[in-house]
JSON list of N, CA, C and O in Angstrom, two decimals:
[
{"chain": "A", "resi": 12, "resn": "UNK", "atom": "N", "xyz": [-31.82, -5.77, 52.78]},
{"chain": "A", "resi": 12, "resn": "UNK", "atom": "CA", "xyz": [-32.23, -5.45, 51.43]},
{"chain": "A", "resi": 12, "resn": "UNK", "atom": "C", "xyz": [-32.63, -6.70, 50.65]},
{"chain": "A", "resi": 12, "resn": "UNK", "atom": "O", "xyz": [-33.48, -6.72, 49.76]},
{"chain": "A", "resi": 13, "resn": "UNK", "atom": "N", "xyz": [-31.85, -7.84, 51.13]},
{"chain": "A", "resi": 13, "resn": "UNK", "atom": "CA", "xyz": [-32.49, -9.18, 50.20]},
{"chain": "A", "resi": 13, "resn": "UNK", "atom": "C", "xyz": [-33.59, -9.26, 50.86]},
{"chain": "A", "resi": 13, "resn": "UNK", "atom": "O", "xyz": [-34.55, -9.82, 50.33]},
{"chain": "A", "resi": 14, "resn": "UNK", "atom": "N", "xyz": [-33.69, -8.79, 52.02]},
{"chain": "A", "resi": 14, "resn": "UNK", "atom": "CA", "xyz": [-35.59, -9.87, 52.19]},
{"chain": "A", "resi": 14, "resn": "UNK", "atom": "C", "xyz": [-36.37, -8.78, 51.71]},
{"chain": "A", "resi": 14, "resn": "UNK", "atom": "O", "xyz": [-37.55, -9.14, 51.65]},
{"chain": "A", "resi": 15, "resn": "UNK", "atom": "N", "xyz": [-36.18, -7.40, 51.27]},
{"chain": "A", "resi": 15, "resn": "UNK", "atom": "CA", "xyz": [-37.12, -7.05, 50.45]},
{"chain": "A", "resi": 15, "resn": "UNK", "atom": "C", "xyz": [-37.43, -7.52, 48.71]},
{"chain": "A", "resi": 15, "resn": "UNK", "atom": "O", "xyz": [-38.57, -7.65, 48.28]},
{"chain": "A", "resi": 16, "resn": "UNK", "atom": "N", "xyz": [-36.68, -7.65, 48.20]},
{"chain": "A", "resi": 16, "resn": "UNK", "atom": "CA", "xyz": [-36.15, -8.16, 47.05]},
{"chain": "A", "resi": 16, "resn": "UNK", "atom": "C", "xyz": [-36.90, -9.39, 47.03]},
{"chain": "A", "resi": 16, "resn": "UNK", "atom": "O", "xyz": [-37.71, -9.47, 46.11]},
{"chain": "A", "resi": 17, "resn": "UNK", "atom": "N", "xyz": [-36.84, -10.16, 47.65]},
{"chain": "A", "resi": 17, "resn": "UNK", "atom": "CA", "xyz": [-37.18, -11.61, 48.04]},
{"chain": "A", "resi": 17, "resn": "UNK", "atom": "C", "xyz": [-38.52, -11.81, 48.54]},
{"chain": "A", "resi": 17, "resn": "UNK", "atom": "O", "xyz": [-39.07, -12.91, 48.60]},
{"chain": "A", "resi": 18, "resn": "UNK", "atom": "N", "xyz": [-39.17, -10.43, 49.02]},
{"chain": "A", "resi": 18, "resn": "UNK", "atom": "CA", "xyz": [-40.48, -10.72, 49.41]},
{"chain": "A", "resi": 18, "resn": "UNK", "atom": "C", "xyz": [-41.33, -9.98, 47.99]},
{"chain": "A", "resi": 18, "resn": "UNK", "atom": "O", "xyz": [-42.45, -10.37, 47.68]},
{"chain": "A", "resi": 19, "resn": "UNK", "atom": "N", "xyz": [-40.62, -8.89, 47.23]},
{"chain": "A", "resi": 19, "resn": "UNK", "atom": "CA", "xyz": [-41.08, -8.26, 46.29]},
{"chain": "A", "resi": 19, "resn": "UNK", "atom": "C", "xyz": [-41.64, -9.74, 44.41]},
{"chain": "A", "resi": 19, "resn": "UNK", "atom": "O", "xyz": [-42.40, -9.95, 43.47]},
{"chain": "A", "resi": 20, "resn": "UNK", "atom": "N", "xyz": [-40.20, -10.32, 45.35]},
{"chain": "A", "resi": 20, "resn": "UNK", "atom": "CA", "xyz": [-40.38, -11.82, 43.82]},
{"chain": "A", "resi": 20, "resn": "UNK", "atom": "C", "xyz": [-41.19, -12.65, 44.02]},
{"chain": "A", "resi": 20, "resn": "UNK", "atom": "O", "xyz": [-41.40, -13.55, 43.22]},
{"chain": "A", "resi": 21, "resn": "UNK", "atom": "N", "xyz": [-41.85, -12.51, 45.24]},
{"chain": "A", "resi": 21, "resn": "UNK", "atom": "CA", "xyz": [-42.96, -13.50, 46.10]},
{"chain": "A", "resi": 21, "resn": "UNK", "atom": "C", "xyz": [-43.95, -13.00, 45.64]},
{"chain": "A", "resi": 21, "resn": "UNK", "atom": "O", "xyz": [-44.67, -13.76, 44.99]},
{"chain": "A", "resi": 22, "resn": "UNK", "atom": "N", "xyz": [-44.31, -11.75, 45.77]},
{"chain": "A", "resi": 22, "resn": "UNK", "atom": "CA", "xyz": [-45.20, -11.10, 45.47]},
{"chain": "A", "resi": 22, "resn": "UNK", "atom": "C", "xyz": [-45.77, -11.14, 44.10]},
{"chain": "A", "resi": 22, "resn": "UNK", "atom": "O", "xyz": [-46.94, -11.13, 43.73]},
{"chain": "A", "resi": 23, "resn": "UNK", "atom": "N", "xyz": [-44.75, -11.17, 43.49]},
{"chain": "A", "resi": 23, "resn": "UNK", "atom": "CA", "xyz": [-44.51, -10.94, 42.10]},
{"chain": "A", "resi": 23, "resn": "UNK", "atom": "C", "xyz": [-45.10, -12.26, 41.04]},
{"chain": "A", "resi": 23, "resn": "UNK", "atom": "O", "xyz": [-45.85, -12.24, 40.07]},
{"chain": "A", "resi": 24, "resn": "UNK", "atom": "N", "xyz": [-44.36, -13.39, 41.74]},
{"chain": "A", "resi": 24, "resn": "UNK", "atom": "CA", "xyz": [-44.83, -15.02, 41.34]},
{"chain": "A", "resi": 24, "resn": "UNK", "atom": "C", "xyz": [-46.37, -15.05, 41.78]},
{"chain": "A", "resi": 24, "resn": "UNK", "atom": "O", "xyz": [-47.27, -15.24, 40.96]},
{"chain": "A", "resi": 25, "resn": "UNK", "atom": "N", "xyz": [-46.61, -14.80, 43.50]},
{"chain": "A", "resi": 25, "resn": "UNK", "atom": "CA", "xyz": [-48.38, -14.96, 43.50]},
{"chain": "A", "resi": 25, "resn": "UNK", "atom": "C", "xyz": [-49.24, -13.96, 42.09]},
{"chain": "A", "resi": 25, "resn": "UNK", "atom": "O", "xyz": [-49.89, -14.57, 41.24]},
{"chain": "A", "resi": 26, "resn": "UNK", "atom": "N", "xyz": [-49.14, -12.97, 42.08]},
{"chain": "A", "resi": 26, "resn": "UNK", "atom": "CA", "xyz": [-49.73, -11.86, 41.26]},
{"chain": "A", "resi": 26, "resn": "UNK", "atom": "C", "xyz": [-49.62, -12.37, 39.84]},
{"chain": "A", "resi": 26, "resn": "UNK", "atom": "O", "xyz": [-50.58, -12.10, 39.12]},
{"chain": "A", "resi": 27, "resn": "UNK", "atom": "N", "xyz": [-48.61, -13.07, 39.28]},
{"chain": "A", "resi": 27, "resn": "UNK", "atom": "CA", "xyz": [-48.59, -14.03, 37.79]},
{"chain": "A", "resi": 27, "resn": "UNK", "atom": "C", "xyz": [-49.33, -14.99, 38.34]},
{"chain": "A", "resi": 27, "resn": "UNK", "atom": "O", "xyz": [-50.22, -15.28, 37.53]},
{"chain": "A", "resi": 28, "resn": "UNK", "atom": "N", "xyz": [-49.43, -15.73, 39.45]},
{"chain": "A", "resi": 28, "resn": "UNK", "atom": "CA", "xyz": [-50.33, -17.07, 39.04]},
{"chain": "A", "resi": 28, "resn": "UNK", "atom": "C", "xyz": [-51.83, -16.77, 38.91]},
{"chain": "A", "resi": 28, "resn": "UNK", "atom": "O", "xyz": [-52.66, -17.51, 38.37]},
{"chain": "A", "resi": 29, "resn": "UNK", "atom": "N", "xyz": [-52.06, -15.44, 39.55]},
{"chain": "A", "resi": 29, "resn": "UNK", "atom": "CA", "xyz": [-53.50, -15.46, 39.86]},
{"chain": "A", "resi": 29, "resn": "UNK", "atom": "C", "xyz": [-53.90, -14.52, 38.42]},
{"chain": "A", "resi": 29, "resn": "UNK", "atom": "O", "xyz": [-55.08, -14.47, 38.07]},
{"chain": "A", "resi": 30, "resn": "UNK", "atom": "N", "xyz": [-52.80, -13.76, 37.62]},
{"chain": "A", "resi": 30, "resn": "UNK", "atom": "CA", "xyz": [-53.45, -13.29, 36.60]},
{"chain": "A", "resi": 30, "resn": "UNK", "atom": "C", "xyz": [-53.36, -14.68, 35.26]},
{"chain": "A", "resi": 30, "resn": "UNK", "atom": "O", "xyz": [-54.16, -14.50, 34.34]},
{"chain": "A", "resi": 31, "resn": "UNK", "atom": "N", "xyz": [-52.52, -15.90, 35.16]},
{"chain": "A", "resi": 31, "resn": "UNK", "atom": "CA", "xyz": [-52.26, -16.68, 34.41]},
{"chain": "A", "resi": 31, "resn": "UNK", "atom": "C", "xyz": [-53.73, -17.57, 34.87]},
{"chain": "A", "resi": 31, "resn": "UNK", "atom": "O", "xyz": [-54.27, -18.28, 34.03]},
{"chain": "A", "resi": 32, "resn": "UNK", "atom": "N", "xyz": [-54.09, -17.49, 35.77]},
{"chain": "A", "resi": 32, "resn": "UNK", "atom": "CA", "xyz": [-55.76, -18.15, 36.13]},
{"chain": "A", "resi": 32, "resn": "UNK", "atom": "C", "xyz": [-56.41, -17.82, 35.81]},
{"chain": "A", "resi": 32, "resn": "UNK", "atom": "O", "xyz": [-57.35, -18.36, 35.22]},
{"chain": "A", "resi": 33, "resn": "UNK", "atom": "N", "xyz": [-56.06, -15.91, 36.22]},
{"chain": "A", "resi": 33, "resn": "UNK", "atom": "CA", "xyz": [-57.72, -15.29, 36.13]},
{"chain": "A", "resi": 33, "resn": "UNK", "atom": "C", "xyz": [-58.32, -14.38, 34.79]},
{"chain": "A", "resi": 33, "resn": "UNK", "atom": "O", "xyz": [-59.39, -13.91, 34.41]},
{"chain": "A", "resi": 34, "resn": "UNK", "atom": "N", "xyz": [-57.14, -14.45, 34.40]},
{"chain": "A", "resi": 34, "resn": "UNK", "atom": "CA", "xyz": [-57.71, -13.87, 32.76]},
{"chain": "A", "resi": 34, "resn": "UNK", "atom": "C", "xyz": [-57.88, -14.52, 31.86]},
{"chain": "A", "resi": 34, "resn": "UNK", "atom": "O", "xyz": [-58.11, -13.75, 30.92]},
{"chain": "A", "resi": 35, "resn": "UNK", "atom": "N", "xyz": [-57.94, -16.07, 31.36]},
{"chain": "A", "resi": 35, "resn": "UNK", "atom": "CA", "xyz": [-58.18, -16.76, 30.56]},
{"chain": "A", "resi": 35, "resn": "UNK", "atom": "C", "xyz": [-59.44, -17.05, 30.96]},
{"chain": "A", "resi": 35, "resn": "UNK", "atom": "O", "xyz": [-60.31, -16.97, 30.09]},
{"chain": "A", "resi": 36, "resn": "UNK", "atom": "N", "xyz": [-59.84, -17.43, 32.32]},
{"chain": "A", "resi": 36, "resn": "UNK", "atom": "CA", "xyz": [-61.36, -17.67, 33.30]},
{"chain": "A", "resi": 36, "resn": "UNK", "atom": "C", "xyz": [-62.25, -16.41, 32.85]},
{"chain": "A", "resi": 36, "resn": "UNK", "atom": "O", "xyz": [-63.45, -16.57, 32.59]},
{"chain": "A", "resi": 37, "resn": "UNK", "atom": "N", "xyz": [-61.65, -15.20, 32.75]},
{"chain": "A", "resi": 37, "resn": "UNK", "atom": "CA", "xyz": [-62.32, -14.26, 32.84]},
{"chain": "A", "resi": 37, "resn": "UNK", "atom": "C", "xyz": [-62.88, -13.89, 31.13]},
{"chain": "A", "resi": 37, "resn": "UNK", "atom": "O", "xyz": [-63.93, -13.26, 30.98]},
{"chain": "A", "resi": 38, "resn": "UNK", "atom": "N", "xyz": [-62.29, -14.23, 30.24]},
{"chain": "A", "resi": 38, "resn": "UNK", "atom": "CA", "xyz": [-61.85, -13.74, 29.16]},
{"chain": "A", "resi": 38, "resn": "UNK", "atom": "C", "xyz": [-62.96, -15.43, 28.39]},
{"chain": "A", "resi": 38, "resn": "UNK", "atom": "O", "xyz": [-63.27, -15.28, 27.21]},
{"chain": "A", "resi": 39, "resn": "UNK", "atom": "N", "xyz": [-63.30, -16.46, 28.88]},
{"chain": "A", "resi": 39, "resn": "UNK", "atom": "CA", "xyz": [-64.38, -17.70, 28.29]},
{"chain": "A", "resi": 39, "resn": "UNK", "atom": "C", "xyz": [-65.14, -17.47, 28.84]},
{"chain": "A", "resi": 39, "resn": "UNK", "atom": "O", "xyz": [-66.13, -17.72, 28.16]},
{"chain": "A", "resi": 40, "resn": "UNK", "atom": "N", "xyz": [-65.64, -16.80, 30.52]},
{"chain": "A", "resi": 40, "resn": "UNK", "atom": "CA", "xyz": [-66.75, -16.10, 30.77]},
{"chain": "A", "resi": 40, "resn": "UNK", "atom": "C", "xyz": [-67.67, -15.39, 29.95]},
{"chain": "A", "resi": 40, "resn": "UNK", "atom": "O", "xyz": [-67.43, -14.25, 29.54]},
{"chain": "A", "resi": 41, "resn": "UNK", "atom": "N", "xyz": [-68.92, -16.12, 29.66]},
{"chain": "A", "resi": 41, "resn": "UNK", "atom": "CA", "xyz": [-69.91, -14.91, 28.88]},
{"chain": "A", "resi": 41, "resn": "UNK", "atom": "C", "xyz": [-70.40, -13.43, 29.64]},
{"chain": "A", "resi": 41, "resn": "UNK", "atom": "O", "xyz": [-71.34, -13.52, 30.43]},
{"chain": "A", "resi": 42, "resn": "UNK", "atom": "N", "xyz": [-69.97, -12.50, 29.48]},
{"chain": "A", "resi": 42, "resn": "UNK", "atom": "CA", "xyz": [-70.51, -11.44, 29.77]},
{"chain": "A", "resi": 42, "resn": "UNK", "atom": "C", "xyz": [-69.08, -10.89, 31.05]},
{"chain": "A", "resi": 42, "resn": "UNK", "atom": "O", "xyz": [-69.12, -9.71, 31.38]},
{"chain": "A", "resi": 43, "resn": "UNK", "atom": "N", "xyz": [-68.37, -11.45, 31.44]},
{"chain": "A", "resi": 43, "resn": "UNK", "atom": "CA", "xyz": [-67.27, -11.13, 32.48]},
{"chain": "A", "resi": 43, "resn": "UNK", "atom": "C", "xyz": [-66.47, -10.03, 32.46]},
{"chain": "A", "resi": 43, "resn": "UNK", "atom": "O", "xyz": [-66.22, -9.19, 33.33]},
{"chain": "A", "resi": 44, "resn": "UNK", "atom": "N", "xyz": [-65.90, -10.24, 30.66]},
{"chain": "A", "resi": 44, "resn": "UNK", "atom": "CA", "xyz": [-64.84, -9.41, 30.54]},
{"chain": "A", "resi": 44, "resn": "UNK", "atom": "C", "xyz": [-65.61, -7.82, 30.71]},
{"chain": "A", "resi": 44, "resn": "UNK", "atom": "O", "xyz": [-64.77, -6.95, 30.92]},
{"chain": "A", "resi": 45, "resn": "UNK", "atom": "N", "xyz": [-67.02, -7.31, 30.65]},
{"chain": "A", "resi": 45, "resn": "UNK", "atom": "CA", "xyz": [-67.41, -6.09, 30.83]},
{"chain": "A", "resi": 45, "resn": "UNK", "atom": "C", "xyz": [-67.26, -5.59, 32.62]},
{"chain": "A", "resi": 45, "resn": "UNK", "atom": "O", "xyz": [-67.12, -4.49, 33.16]},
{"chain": "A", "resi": 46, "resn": "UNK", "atom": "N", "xyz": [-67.35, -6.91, 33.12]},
{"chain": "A", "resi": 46, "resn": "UNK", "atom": "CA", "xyz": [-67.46, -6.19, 34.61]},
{"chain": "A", "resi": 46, "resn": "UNK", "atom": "C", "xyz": [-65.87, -6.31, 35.25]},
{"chain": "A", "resi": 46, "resn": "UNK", "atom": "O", "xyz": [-65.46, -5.53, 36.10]},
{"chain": "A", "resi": 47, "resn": "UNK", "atom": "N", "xyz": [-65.13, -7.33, 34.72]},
{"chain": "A", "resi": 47, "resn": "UNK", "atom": "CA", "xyz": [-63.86, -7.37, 35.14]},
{"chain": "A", "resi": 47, "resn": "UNK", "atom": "C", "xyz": [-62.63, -6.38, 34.46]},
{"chain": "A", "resi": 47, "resn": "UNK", "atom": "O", "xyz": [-61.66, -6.32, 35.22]},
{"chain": "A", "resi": 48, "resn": "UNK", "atom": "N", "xyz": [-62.53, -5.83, 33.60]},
{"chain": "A", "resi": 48, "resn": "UNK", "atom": "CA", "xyz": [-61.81, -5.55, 32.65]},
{"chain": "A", "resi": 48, "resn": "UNK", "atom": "C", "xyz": [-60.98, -4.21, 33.74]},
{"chain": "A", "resi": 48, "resn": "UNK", "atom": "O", "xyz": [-59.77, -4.03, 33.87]},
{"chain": "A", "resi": 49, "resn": "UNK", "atom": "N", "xyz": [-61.68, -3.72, 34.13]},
{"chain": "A", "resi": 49, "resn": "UNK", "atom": "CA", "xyz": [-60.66, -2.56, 35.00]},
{"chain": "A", "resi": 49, "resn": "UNK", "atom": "C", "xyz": [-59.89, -3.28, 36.06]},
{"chain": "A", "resi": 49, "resn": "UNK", "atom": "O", "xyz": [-58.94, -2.78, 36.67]},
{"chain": "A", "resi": 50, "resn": "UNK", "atom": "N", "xyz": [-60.40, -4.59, 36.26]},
{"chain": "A", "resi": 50, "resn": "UNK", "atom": "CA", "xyz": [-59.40, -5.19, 37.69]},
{"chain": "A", "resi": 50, "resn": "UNK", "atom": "C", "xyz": [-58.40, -5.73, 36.77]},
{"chain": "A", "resi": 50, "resn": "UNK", "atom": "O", "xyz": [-57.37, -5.34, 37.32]},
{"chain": "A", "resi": 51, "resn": "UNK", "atom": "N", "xyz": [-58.07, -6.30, 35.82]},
{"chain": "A", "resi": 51, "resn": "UNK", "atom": "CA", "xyz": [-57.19, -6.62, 34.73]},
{"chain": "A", "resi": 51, "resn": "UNK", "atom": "C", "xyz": [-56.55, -5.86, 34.71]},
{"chain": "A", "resi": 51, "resn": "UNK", "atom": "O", "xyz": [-55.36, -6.06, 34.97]},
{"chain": "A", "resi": 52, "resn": "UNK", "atom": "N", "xyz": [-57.04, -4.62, 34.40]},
{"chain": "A", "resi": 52, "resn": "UNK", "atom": "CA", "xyz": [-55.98, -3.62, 33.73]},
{"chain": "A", "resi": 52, "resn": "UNK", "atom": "C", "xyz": [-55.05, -3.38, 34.93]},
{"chain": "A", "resi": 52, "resn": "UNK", "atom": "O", "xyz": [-53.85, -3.65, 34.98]},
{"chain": "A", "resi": 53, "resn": "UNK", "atom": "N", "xyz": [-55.87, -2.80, 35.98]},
{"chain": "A", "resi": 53, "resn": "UNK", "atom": "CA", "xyz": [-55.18, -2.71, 37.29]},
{"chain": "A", "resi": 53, "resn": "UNK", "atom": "C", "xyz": [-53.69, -3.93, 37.47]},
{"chain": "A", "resi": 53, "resn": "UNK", "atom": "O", "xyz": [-52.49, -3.75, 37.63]},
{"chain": "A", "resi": 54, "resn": "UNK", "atom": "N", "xyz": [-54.41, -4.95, 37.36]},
{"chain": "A", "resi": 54, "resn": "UNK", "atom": "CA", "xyz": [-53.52, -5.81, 38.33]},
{"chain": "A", "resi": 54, "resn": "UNK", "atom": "C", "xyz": [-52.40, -5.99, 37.43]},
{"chain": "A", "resi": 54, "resn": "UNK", "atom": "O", "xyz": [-51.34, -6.49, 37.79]},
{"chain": "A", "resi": 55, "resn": "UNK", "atom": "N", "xyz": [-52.72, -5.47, 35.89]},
{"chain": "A", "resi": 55, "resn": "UNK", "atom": "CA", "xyz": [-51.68, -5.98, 35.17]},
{"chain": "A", "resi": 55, "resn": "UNK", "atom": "C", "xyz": [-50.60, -5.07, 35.53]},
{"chain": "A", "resi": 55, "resn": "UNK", "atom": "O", "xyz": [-49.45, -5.44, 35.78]},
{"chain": "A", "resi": 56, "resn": "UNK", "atom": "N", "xyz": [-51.16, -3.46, 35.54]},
{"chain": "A", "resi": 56, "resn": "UNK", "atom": "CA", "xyz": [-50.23, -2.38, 36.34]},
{"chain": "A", "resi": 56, "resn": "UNK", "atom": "C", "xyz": [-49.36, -2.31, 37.19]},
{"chain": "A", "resi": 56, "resn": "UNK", "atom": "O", "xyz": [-48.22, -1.83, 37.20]},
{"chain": "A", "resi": 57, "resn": "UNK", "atom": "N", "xyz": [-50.34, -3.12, 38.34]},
{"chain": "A", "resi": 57, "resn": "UNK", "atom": "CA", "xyz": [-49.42, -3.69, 39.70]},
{"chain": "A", "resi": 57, "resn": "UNK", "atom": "C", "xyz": [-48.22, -4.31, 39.07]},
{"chain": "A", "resi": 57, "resn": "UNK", "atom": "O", "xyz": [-47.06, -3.93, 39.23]},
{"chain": "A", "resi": 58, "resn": "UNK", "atom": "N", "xyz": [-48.63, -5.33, 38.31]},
{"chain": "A", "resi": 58, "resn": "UNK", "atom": "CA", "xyz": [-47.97, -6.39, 37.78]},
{"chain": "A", "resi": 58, "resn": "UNK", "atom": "C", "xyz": [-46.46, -5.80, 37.70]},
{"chain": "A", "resi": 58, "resn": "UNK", "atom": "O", "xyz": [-45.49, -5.96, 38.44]},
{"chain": "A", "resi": 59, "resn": "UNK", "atom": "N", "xyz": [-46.71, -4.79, 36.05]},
{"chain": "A", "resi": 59, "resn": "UNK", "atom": "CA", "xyz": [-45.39, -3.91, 35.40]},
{"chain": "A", "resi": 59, "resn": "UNK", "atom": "C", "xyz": [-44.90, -3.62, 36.57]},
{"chain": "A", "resi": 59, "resn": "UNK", "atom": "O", "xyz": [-43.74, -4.04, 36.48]},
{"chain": "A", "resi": 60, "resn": "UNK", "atom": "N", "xyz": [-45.06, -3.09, 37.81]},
{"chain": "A", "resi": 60, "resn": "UNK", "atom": "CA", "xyz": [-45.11, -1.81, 38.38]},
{"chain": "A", "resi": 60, "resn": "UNK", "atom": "C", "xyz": [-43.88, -2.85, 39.26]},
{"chain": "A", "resi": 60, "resn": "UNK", "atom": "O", "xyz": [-42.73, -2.45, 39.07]},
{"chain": "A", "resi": 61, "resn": "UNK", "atom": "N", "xyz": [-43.96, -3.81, 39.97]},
{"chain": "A", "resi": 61, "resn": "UNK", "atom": "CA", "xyz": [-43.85, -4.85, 40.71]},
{"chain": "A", "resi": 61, "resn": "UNK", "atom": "C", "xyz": [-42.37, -5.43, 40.25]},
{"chain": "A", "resi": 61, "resn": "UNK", "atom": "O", "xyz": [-41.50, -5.73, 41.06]},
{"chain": "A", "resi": 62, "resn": "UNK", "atom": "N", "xyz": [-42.17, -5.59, 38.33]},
{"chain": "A", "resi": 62, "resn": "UNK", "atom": "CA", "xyz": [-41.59, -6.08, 37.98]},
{"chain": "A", "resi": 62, "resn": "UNK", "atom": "C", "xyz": [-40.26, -4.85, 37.92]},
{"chain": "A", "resi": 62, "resn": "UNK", "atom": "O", "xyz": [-39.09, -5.18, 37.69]},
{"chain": "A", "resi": 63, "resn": "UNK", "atom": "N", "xyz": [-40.55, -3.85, 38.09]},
{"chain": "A", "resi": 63, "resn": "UNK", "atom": "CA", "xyz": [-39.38, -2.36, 37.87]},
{"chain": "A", "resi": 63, "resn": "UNK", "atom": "C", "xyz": [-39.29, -2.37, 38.71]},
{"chain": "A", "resi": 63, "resn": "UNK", "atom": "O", "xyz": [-38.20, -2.89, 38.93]},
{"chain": "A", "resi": 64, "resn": "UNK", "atom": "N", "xyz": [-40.00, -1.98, 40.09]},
{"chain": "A", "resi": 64, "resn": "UNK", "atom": "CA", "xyz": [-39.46, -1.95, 41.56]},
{"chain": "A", "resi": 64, "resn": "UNK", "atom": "C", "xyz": [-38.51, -3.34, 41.87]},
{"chain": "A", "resi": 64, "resn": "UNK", "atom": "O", "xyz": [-37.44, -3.30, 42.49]},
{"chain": "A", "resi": 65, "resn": "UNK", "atom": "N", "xyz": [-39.09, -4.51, 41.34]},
{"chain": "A", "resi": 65, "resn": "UNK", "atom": "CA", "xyz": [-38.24, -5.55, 41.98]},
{"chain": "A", "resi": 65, "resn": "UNK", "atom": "C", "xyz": [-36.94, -5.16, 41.23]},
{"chain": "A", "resi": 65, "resn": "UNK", "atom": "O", "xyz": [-35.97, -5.51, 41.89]},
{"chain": "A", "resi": 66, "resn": "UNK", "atom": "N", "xyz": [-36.56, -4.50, 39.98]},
{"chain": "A", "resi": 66, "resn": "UNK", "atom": "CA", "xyz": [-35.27, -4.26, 39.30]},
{"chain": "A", "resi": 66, "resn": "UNK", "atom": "C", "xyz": [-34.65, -3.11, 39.80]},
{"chain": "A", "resi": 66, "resn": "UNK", "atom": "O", "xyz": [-33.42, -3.11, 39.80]},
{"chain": "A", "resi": 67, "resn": "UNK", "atom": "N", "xyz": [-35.18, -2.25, 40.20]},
{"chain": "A", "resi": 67, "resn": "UNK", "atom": "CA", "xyz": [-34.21, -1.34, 40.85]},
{"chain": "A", "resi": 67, "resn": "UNK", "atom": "C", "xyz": [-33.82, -1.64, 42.70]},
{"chain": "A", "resi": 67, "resn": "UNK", "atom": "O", "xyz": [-32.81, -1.39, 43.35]},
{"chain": "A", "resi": 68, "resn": "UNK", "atom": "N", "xyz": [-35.04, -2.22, 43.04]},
{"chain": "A", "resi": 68, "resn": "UNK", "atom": "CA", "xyz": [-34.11, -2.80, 44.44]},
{"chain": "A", "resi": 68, "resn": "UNK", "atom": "C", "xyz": [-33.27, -3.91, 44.18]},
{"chain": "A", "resi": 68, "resn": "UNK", "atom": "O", "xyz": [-32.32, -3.91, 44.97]},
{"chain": "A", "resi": 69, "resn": "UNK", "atom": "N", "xyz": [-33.24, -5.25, 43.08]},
{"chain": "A", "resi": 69, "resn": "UNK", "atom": "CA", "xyz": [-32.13, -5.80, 42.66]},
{"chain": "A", "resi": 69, "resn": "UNK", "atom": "C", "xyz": [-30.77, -5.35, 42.49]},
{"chain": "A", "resi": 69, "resn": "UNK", "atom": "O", "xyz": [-29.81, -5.94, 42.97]},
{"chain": "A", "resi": 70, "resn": "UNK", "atom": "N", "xyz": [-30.70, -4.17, 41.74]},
{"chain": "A", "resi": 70, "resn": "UNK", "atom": "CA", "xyz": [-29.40, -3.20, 41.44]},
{"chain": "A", "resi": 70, "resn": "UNK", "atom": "C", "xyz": [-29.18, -2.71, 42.70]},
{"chain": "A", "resi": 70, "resn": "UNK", "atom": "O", "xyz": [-28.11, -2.15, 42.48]},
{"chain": "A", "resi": 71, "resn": "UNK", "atom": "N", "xyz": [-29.42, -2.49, 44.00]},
{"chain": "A", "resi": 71, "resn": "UNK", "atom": "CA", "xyz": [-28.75, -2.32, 45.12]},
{"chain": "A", "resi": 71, "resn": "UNK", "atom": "C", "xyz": [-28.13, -3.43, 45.75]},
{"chain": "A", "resi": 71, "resn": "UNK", "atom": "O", "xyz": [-27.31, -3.33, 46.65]},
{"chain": "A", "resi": 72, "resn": "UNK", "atom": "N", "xyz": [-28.64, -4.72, 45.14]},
{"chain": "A", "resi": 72, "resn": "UNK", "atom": "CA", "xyz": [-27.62, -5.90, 45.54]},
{"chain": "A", "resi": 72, "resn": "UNK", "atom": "C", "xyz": [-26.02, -5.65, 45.20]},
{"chain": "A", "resi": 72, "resn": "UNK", "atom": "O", "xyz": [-25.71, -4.70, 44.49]},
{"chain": "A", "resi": 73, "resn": "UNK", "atom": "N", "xyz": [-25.36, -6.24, 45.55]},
{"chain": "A", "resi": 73, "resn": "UNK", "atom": "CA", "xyz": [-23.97, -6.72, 45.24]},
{"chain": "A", "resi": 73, "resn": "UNK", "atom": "C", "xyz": [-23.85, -7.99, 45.35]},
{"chain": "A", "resi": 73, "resn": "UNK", "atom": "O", "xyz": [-22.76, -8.52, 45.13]}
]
């Protein structure tokens, strides 16, 4: 159960670095934010989504 936990916070840290890159890049882009804006939303989803799953497989720790 920790190496899921542990691969879920891995996951979790890559997916913040690449949205802490890619939405400020995306967002001084002229014309970007129209073609990118649904992968944002998405990944931010993943993101939430990523951060509750990693909390309820945490609470099966002891």
């Amino acid at each position: 159960m920790t190496i899921i936990v542990q691969l879920l916070v891995f996951l979790l840290i890559i997916l913040s670095t690449l949205l802490t890159v890619g939405i400020p890049v995306t967002l001084a882009s002229p014309g970007q934010w129209e073609q990118s804006k649904n992968l944002i939303y998405t990944s931010a989803g993943i993101w939430a989504g990523l951060v509750i799953i990693t909390g309820i497989f945490n609470s099966f720790i002891i």
